[in-house]
mmCIF file of C-alpha atoms in Angstrom:
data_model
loop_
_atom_site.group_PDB
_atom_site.id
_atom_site.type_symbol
_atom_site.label_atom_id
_atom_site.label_comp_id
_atom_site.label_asym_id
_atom_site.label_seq_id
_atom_site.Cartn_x
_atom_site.Cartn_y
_atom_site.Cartn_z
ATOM 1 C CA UNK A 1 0.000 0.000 0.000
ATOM 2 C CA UNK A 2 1.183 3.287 -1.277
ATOM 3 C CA UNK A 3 1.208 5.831 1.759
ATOM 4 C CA UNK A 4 0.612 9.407 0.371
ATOM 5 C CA UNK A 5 0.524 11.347 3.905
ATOM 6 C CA UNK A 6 3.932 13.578 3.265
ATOM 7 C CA UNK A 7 1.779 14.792 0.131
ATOM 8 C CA UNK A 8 -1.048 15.550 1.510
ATOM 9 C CA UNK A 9 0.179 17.525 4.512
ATOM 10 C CA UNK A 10 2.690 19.260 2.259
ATOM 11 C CA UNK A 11 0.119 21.834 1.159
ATOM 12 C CA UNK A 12 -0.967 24.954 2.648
ATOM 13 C CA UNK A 13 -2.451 23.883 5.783
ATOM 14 C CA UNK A 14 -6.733 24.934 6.470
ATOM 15 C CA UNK A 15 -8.000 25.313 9.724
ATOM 16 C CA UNK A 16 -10.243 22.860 10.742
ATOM 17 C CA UNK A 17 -13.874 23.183 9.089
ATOM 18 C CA UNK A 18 -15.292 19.656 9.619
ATOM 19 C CA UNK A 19 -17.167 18.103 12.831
ATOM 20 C CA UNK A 20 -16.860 14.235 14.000
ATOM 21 C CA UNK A 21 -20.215 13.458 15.194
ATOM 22 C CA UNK A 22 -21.627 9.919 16.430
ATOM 23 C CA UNK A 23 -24.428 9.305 14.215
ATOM 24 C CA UNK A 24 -27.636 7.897 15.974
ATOM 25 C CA UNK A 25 -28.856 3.990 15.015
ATOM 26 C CA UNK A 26 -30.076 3.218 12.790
ATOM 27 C CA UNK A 27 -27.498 5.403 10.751
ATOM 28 C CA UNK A 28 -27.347 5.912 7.130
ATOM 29 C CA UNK A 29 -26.935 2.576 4.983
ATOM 30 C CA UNK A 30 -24.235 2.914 2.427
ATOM 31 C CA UNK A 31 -25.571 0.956 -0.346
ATOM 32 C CA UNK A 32 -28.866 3.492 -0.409
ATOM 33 C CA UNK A 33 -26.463 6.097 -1.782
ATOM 34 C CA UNK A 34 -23.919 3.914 -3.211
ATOM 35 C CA UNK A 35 -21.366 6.941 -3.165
ATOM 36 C CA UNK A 36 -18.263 4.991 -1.405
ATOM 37 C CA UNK A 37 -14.919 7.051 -1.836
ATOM 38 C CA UNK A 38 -12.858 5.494 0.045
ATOM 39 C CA UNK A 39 -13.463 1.828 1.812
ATOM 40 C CA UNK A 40 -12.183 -1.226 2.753
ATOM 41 C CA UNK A 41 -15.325 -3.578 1.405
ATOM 42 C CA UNK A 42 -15.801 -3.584 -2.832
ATOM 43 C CA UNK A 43 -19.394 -1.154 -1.998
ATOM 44 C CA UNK A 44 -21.472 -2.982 -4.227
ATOM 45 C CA UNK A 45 -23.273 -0.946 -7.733
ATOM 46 C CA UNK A 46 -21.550 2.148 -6.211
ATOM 47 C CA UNK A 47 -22.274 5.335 -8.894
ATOM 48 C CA UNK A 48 -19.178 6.405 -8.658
ATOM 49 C CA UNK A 49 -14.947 5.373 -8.737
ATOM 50 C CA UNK A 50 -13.000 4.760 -5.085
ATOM 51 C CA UNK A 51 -10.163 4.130 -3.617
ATOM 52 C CA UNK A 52 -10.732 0.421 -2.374
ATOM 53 C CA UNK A 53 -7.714 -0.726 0.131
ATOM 54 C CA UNK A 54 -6.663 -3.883 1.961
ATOM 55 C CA UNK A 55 -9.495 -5.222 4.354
ATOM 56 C CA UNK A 56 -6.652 -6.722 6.858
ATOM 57 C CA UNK A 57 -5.107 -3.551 6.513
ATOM 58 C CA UNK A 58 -4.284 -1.793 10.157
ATOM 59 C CA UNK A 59 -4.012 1.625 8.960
ATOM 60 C CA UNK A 60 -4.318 2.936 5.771
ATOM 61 C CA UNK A 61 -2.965 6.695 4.753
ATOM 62 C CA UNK A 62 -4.375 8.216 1.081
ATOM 63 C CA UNK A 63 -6.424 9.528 -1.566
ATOM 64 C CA UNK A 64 -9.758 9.156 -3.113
ATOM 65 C CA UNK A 65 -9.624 9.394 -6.846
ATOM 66 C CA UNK A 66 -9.833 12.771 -8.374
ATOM 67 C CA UNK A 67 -13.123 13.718 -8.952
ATOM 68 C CA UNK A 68 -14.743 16.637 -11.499
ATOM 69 C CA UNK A 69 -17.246 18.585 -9.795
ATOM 70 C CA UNK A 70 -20.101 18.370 -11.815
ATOM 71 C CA UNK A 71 -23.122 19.631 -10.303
ATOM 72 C CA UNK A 72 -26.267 17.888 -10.496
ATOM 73 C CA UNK A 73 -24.088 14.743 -12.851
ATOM 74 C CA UNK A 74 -22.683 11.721 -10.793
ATOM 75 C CA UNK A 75 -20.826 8.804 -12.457
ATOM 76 C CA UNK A 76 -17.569 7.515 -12.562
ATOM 77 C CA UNK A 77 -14.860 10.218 -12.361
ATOM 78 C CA UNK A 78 -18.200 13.170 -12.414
ATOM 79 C CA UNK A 79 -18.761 13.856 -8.975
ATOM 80 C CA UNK A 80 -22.232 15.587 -8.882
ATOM 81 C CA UNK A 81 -22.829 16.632 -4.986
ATOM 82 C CA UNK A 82 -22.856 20.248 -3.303
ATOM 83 C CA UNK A 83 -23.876 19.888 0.246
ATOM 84 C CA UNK A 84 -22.772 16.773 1.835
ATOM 85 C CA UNK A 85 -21.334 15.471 5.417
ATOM 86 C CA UNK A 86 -18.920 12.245 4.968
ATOM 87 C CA UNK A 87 -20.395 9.067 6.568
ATOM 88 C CA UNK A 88 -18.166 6.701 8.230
ATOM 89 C CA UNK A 89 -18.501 2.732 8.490
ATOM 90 C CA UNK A 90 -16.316 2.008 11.255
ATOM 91 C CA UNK A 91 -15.108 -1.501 10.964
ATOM 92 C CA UNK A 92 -15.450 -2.525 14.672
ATOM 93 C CA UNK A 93 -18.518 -3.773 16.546
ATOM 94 C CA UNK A 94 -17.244 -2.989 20.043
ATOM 95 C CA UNK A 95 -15.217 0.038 21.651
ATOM 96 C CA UNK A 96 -11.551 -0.407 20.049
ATOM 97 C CA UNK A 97 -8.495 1.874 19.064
ATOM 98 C CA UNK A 98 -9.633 2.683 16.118
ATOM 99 C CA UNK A 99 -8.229 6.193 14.792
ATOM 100 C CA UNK A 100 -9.306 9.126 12.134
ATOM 101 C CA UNK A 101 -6.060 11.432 12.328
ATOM 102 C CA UNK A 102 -6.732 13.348 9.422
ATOM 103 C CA UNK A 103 -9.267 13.821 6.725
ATOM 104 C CA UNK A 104 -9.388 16.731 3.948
ATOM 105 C CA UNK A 105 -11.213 18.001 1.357
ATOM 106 C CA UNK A 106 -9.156 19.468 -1.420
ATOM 107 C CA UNK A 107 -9.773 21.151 -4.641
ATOM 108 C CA UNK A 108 -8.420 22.263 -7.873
ATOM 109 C CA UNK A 109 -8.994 24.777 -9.987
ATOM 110 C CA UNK A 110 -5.863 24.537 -12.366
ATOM 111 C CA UNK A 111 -3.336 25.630 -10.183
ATOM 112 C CA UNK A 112 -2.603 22.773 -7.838
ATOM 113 C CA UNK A 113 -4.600 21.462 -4.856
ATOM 114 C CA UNK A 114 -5.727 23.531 -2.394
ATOM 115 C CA UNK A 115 -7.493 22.051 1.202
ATOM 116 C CA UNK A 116 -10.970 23.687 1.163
ATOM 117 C CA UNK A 117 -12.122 21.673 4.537
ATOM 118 C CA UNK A 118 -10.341 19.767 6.968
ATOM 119 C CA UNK A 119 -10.232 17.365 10.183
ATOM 120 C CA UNK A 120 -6.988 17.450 11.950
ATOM 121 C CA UNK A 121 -5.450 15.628 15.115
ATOM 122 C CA UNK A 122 -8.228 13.016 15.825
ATOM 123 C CA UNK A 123 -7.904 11.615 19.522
ATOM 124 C CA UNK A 124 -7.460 8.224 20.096
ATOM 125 C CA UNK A 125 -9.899 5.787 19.253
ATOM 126 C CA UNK A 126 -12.413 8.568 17.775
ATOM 127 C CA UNK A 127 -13.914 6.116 15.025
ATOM 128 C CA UNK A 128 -13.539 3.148 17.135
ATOM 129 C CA UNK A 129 -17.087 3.057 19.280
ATOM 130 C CA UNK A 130 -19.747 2.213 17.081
ATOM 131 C CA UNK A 131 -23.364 2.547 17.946
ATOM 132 C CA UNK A 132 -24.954 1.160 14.375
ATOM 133 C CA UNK A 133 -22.840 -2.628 14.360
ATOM 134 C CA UNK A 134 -22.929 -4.393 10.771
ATOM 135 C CA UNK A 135 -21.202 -3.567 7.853
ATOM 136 C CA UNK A 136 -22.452 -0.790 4.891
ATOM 137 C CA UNK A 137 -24.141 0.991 7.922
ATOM 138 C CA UNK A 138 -22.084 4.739 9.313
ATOM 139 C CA UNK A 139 -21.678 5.205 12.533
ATOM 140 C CA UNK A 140 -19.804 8.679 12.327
ATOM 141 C CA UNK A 141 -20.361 11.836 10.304
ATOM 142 C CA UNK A 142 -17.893 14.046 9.403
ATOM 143 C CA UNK A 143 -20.451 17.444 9.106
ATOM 144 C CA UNK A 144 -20.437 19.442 6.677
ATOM 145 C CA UNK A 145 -18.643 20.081 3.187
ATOM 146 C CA UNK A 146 -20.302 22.960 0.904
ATOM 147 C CA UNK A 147 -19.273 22.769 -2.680
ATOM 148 C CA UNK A 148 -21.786 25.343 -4.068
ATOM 149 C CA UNK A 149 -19.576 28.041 -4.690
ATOM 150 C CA UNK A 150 -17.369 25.862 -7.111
ATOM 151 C CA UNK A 151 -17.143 26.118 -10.924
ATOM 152 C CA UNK A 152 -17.901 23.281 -12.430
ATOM 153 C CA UNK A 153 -15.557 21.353 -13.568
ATOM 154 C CA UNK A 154 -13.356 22.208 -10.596
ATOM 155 C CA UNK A 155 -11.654 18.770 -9.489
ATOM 156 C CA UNK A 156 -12.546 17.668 -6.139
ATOM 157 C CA UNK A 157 -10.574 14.654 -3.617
ATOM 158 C CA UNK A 158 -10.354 13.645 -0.368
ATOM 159 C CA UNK A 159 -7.712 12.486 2.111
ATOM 160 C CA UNK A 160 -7.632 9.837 5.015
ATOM 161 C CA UNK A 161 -4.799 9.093 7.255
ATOM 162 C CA UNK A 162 -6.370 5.998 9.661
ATOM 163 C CA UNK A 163 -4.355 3.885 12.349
ATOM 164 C CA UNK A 164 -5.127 1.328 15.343
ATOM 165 C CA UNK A 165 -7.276 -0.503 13.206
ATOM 166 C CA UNK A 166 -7.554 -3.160 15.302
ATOM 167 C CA UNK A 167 -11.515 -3.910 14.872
ATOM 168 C CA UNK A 168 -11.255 -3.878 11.348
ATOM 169 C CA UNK A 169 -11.235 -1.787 8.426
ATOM 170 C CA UNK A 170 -13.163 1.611 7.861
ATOM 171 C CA UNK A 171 -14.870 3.017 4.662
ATOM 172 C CA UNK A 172 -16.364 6.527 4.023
ATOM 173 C CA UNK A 173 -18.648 7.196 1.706
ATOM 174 C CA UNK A 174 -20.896 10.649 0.582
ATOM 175 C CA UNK A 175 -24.484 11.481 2.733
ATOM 176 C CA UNK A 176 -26.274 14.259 1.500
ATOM 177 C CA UNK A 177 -27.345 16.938 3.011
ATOM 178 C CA UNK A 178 -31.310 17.505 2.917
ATOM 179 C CA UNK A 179 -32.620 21.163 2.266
ATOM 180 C CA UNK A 180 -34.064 22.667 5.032
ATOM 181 C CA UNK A 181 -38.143 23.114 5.443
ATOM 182 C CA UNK A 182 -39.241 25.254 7.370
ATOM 183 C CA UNK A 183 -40.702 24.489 10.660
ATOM 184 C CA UNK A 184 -43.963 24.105 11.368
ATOM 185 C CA UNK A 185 -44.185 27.241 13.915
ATOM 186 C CA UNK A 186 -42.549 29.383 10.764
ATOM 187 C CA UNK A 187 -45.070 28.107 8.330
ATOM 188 C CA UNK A 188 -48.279 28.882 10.486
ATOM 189 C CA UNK A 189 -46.933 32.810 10.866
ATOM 190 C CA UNK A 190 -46.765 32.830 7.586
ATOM 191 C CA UNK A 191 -49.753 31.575 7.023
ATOM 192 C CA UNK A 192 -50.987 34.473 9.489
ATOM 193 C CA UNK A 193 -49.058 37.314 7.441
ATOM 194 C CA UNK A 194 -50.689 36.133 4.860
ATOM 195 C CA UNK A 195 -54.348 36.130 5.790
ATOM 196 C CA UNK A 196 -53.650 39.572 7.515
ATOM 197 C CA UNK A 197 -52.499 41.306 4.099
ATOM 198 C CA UNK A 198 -55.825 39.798 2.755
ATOM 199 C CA UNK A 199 -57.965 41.826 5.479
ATOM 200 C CA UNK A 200 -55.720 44.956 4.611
ATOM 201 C CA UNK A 201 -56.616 45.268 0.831
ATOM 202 C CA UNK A 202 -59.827 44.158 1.178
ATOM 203 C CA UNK A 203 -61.547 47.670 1.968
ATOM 204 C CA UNK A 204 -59.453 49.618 -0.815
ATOM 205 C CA UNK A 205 -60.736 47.387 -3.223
ATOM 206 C CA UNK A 206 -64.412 47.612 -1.753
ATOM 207 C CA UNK A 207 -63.454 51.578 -2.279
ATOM 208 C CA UNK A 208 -62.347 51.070 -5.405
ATOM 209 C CA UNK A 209 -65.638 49.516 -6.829
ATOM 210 C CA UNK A 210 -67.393 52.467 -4.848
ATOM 211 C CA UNK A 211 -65.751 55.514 -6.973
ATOM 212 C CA UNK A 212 -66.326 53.337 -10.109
ATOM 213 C CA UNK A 213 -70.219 53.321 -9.540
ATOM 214 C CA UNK A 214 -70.365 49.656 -8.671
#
């Protein structure tokens, strides 16, 4: 296994932009999205390419492939998503060593790769108590990575550096990011501004018919 870690941590260094969260059970099942990027397991059907390393592997350091950020297109090489946290499949079923040092988010433009989001100096053992056991399932979310002010066609990768695998391999792989809706509090005063400007032009146009002789 190729480790690529000097590389990565080579380039101008980003301040830390990205949240480890435990994700509640059930969490997110990766073959529902089939967006793997980087993993341990062949994801099965996945849309898009990955970087697939050694399942007895005990730490792995590297890349994803180098994706084109196309907006709205997903497939192969095209990756198509704009707001997005990065689900984690930790490869462990009971509390173990298990360590995310690192993870980035880098893009390119055309004049070399720059790290637009970042994760730096995981603790210990941060990926290595699982609450959602059984594989293709995250139990971690890296939160959040906002692409929408790219061009497209702007290439897009990301970086892991793992150790202390000791439970077993991990694999990350792209959760998107629903839209917001507005609450239901936010929708009934609206509902209420509404009705109100209905009350308020509803003399001037009584007035209005008056003048005409209606």
């Amino acid at each position: 296994m190729t480790c690529l870690t000097l590389s990565a941590l080579s380039l101008p260094a980003a301040a830390a932009t990205l949240n480890l969260v435990t994700e509640p059970p059930p969490g997110t099942n990766q073959g529902d999205t089939d967006t793997c990027i980087i993993a341990a397991t062949n994801c099965p059907q996945n849309l898009i390419n990955f970087t697939l390393y050694g399942n007895n592997d005990n730490s792995f350091s590297g890349y994803s492939p180098d994706y084109i950020y196309t907006p709205g297109l997903l497939g192969g090489f095209n990756f198509g998503f704009t707001r997005f946290d990065v689900a984690i499949d930790s490869g462990t079923s009971s509390s173990q060593s298990d360590t995310l040092n690192t993870f980035l988010v880098q893009t390119n433009s055309g004049s070399g790769w720059v790290t637009r989001d970042s994760y730096l100096n995981g603790p210990a053992g941060n990926i290595g108590n699982p609450l959602n056991n059984g594989n293709g399932f995250s139990d971690y979310l890296l939160q959040t990575v906002d692409l929408t002010s790219l061009a497209s066609g702007t290439g897009v990768r990301f970086f892991a550096d793992l150790t202390l695998l000791t439970g077993g391999p991990e694999s990350f792989f792209v959760k998107v990011v629903e839209s917001q809706v507005p609450a239901p509090g936010s929708l009934a005063l609206l509902g209420l501004g509404m009705l109100g400007l209905g009350v308020m032009l509803r003399p001037r146009r009584s007035e209005l018919g008056a003048g005409l002789g209606t």
